[in-house]
Amino acid sequence: MAIIINLDVMMAKRKMGLTELAGKVDITLANLSILKNNKAKAIRLSTLDAICKALECQPGDIIEYIDSNNEELEGMELTE
C-alpha cells in the first residue's frame, strides 16, 4: 500500500509557494516541506482541512492511494 501526497501538484496549480501556504495554514515551513516531499508518516485532519481550505481543493486532490503492486510505483522512492 502506498499513500502519495500530491501537495506540490496542487500548490503549482494554485500558483502558491511554501511560505504563502505555511502562513495560511499556520504550519511551519519544515513540516509543510515534509508533507510536500512525501516524507510524512501522518497528517492531522485539522491540518488537511486547513490545507484544503487554503488551496480550495478536496482531500482527494492531495492524497492518493496507489496499490504497491502497481507498475506506476516503479522508480518511485517509497518509505515505510
Backbone as a printed PyTorch tensor [residue, N CA C, xyz], in Angstrom:
tensor([[[  0.8520,  -1.1790,   0.0000],
         [  0.0000,   0.0000,   0.0000],
         [  0.8920,   1.2350,   0.0000]],

        [[  0.5140,   2.2060,  -0.8130],
         [  1.2750,   3.4500,  -0.8650],
         [  0.3090,   4.6280,  -0.9020]],

        [[  0.4850,   5.5090,   0.0430],
         [ -0.2760,   6.7520,   0.0650],
         [  0.6660,   7.8390,  -0.4290]],

        [[  0.2550,   8.5240,  -1.4600],
         [  1.0720,   9.5670,  -2.0680],
         [  0.4370,  10.9170,  -1.7680]],

        [[  1.2570,  11.8650,  -1.3430],
         [  0.7950,  13.2280,  -1.0850],
         [  1.1580,  14.0780,  -2.3000]],

        [[  0.1420,  14.5930,  -2.9730],
         [  0.3430,  15.4120,  -4.1690],
         [  0.2240,  16.9010,  -3.8500]],

        [[  0.7420,  17.3010,  -2.7200],
         [  0.6400,  18.6920,  -2.2980],
         [  1.3540,  19.6130,  -3.2830]],

        [[  2.5100,  19.1910,  -3.7810],
         [  3.2610,  20.0220,  -4.7190],
         [  2.4740,  20.2900,  -5.9970]],

        [[  1.6960,  19.3080,  -6.4410],
         [  0.8810,  19.4620,  -7.6500],
         [ -0.1990,  20.5190,  -7.4310]],

        [[ -0.9080,  20.4270,  -6.2890],
         [ -1.9700,  21.3970,  -6.0080],
         [ -1.3990,  22.7970,  -5.7870]],

        [[ -0.2430,  22.8750,  -5.1510],
         [  0.3890,  24.1780,  -4.9360],
         [  0.7500,  24.8110,  -6.2860]],

        [[  1.2560,  24.0140,  -7.2000],
         [  1.6100,  24.5250,  -8.5230],
         [  0.3630,  24.9760,  -9.2770]],

        [[ -0.7120,  24.1920,  -9.1910],
         [ -1.9650,  24.5610,  -9.8630],
         [ -2.5110,  25.8780,  -9.3320]],

        [[ -2.3340,  26.1220,  -8.0360],
         [ -2.8440,  27.3420,  -7.4040],
         [ -1.8000,  28.4710,  -7.3910]],

        [[ -0.6130,  28.1640,  -7.9630],
         [  0.4950,  29.1370,  -8.0030],
         [  0.7900,  29.7010,  -6.6110]],

        [[  0.9200,  28.7770,  -5.6580],
         [  1.1650,  29.1600,  -4.2710],
         [  2.4670,  28.5040,  -3.8020]],

        [[  3.3160,  29.2910,  -3.1700],
         [  4.5800,  28.7840,  -2.6640],
         [  4.4560,  28.2610,  -1.2440]],

        [[  5.5200,  27.6240,  -0.7820],
         [  5.5480,  27.0560,   0.5650],
         [  5.3190,  28.1160,   1.6380]],

        [[  5.9840,  29.2440,   1.5090],
         [  5.8810,  30.2870,   2.5280],
         [  4.4590,  30.8180,   2.6360]],

        [[  3.8250,  31.0680,   1.4860],
         [  2.4490,  31.5770,   1.4990],
         [  1.4930,  30.5510,   2.0990]],

        [[  1.6260,  29.2950,   1.6800],
         [  0.7390,  28.2490,   2.2020],
         [  0.9690,  28.0320,   3.6920]],

        [[  2.2200,  28.0330,   4.1140],
         [  2.5400,  27.8570,   5.5350],
         [  1.8720,  28.9370,   6.3680]],

        [[  1.8740,  30.1690,   5.8720],
         [  1.2320,  31.2720,   6.5850],
         [ -0.2700,  31.1150,   6.6690]],

        [[ -0.8860,  30.6620,   5.5800],
         [ -2.3440,  30.4860,   5.5600],
         [ -2.7930,  29.3210,   6.4300]],

        [[ -1.9630,  28.2840,   6.5020],
         [ -2.3280,  27.0640,   7.2280],
         [ -1.8530,  27.1140,   8.6730]],

        [[ -0.9350,  28.0270,   8.9690],
         [ -0.3210,  28.1310,  10.2930],
         [  0.4290,  26.8460,  10.6440]],

        [[  1.3370,  26.4770,   9.7440],
         [  2.1870,  25.3050,   9.9170],
         [  3.6200,  25.7450,   9.6010]],

        [[  4.5990,  25.1230,  10.2170],
         [  5.9870,  25.5160,   9.9650],
         [  6.3930,  25.1180,   8.5470]],

        [[  7.3370,  25.8590,   8.0000],
         [  7.8620,  25.5250,   6.6750],
         [  8.4500,  24.1170,   6.6630]],

        [[  9.1150,  23.7500,   7.7430],
         [  9.7350,  22.4220,   7.8210],
         [  8.6800,  21.3210,   7.7310]],

        [[  7.5840,  21.4490,   8.4890],
         [  6.5370,  20.4250,   8.4560],
         [  5.8060,  20.4000,   7.1220]],

        [[  5.5980,  21.5580,   6.5360],
         [  4.9510,  21.6170,   5.2320],
         [  5.8450,  20.9910,   4.1630]],

        [[  7.1250,  21.2240,   4.2740],
         [  8.0850,  20.6380,   3.3390],
         [  8.0980,  19.1170,   3.4450]],

        [[  7.9830,  18.5970,   4.6570],
         [  7.9080,  17.1430,   4.8660],
         [  6.6870,  16.5670,   4.1540]],

        [[  5.5610,  17.2550,   4.2690],
         [  4.3520,  16.8200,   3.5570],
         [  4.5510,  16.8900,   2.0490]],

        [[  5.0700,  18.0070,   1.5880],
         [  5.2410,  18.2490,   0.1550],
         [  6.1650,  17.2160,  -0.4850]],

        [[  7.1700,  16.7780,   0.2530],
         [  8.1600,  15.8440,  -0.2830],
         [  7.8480,  14.3780,   0.0160]],

        [[  6.6160,  14.1050,   0.4240],
         [  6.1650,  12.7330,   0.6700],
         [  6.9630,  12.0190,   1.7630]],

        [[  7.4200,  12.7480,   2.7460],
         [  8.1870,  12.1500,   3.8430],
         [  7.3550,  11.9930,   5.1150]],

        [[  6.1180,  12.4880,   5.0920],
         [  5.2690,  12.4430,   6.2850],
         [  4.7440,  11.0280,   6.5300]],

        [[  4.6490,  10.6690,   7.7930],
         [  4.0750,   9.3800,   8.1780],
         [  2.6030,   9.5310,   8.5350]],

        [[  2.1680,  10.7630,   8.8100],
         [  0.7730,  11.0170,   9.1960],
         [  0.4560,  12.4760,   8.9250]],

        [[ -0.8440,  12.7730,   8.8860],
         [ -1.2980,  14.1490,   8.7600],
         [ -2.5520,  14.2970,   9.6070]],

        [[ -2.6060,  15.3420,  10.3960],
         [ -3.7970,  15.5990,  11.2080],
         [ -4.9210,  16.0620,  10.3060]],

        [[ -6.1310,  15.6520,  10.6480],
         [ -7.2830,  16.0700,   9.8590],
         [ -7.4620,  17.5790,   9.9020]],

        [[ -7.1300,  18.2060,  11.0030],
         [ -7.2390,  19.6640,  11.0880],
         [ -6.2430,  20.3360,  10.1330]],

        [[ -5.0640,  19.7460,   9.9690],
         [ -4.0810,  20.2770,   9.0270],
         [ -4.5600,  20.0750,   7.6000]],

        [[ -5.0850,  18.8920,   7.3140],
         [ -5.6240,  18.6090,   5.9820],
         [ -6.7730,  19.5550,   5.6570]],

        [[ -7.6240,  19.8030,   6.6380],
         [ -8.7410,  20.7370,   6.4720],
         [ -8.2230,  22.1320,   6.1150]],

        [[ -7.2260,  22.6010,   6.8410],
         [ -6.6700,  23.9370,   6.6030],
         [ -5.9930,  24.0240,   5.2310]],

        [[ -5.2980,  22.9690,   4.8320],
         [ -4.6440,  22.9500,   3.5190],
         [ -5.6930,  22.9880,   2.4070]],

        [[ -6.7420,  22.1730,   2.5550],
         [ -7.8060,  22.1470,   1.5510],
         [ -8.5050,  23.5010,   1.4550]],

        [[ -8.7020,  24.1300,   2.5940],
         [ -9.3330,  25.4560,   2.6160],
         [ -8.4470,  26.4770,   1.8960]],

        [[ -7.1560,  26.4600,   2.1900],
         [ -6.2150,  27.4170,   1.5990],
         [ -6.0460,  27.1970,   0.1030]],

        [[ -6.0470,  25.9390,  -0.3310],
         [ -5.8430,  25.6230,  -1.7480],
         [ -7.1590,  25.4710,  -2.5150]],

        [[ -8.2800,  25.6060,  -1.7920],
         [ -9.6040,  25.4520,  -2.3950],
         [ -9.6960,  24.1470,  -3.1910]],

        [[ -9.4730,  23.0360,  -2.4720],
         [ -9.4970,  21.7270,  -3.1010],
         [-10.1030,  20.7000,  -2.1490]],

        [[-10.2110,  19.4870,  -2.6100],
         [-10.7220,  18.3750,  -1.8230],
         [ -9.5530,  17.5190,  -1.3300]],

        [[ -9.7310,  16.7740,  -0.2350],
         [ -8.6490,  15.9070,   0.2480],
         [ -8.1380,  14.9390,  -0.8230]],

        [[ -9.0340,  14.4590,  -1.6610],
         [ -8.6420,  13.5380,  -2.7350],
         [ -7.7620,  14.1840,  -3.7940]],

        [[ -7.7410,  15.5110,  -3.8350],
         [ -6.8440,  16.2100,  -4.7590],
         [ -5.4130,  16.1790,  -4.2410]],

        [[ -5.2640,  15.9540,  -2.9530],
         [ -3.9470,  15.9830,  -2.3090],
         [ -3.4450,  14.5770,  -1.9830]],

        [[ -4.3550,  13.7180,  -1.5240],
         [ -3.9600,  12.3740,  -1.0860],
         [ -4.4260,  11.3490,  -2.1070]],

        [[ -3.5030,  10.4590,  -2.4710],
         [ -3.7960,   9.4370,  -3.4740],
         [ -3.3140,   8.0740,  -2.9700]],

        [[ -4.1100,   7.0520,  -3.2000],
         [ -3.7190,   5.6830,  -2.8550],
         [ -3.2950,   4.9750,  -4.1310]],

        [[ -2.1340,   4.3470,  -4.0800],
         [ -1.6660,   3.5370,  -5.1970],
         [ -1.3130,   2.1620,  -4.6550]],

        [[ -1.8570,   1.1380,  -5.2640],
         [ -1.5640,  -0.2400,  -4.8730],
         [ -0.0690,  -0.4900,  -5.0470]],

        [[  0.5850,  -1.0210,  -4.0340],
         [  2.0340,  -1.2170,  -4.0800],
         [  2.4500,  -2.2360,  -5.1390]],

        [[  1.5240,  -2.9900,  -5.6690],
         [  1.8300,  -3.9120,  -6.7610],
         [  1.6900,  -3.2380,  -8.1200]],

        [[  1.2570,  -1.9880,  -8.1230],
         [  1.0150,  -1.2330,  -9.3400],
         [  2.3310,  -0.8660, -10.0140]],

        [[  2.3890,  -0.9930, -11.3250],
         [  3.6040,  -0.6860, -12.0730],
         [  3.9600,   0.7920, -12.0220]],

        [[  2.9910,   1.6670, -11.7220],
         [  3.2700,   3.1010, -11.6440],
         [  4.2860,   3.4070, -10.5510]],

        [[  4.4260,   2.5140,  -9.5820],
         [  5.3350,   2.7530,  -8.4620],
         [  6.7870,   2.4860,  -8.8320]],

        [[  7.0340,   1.8200,  -9.9540],
         [  8.4140,   1.5250, -10.3240],
         [  9.1940,   2.8210, -10.4580]],

        [[ 10.3140,   2.8800,  -9.8180],
         [ 11.1510,   4.0550,  -9.8830],
         [ 10.8460,   5.0880,  -8.8200]],

        [[  9.7120,   4.9790,  -8.1230],
         [  9.3830,   5.9300,  -7.0620],
         [ 10.0300,   5.4650,  -5.7690]],

        [[ 10.5490,   6.4010,  -5.0060],
         [ 11.1290,   6.0680,  -3.7200],
         [ 10.0490,   6.1330,  -2.6590]],

        [[  9.7250,   4.9920,  -2.0670],
         [  8.6980,   4.9350,  -1.0230],
         [  9.3400,   4.4820,   0.2710]],

        [[  8.9320,   5.1060,   1.3650],
         [  9.4320,   4.7070,   2.6700],
         [  8.2750,   4.2310,   3.5250]],

        [[  8.5600,   3.3140,   4.3890],
         [  7.5210,   2.7920,   5.2770],
         [  7.7240,   3.3090,   6.6700]]])
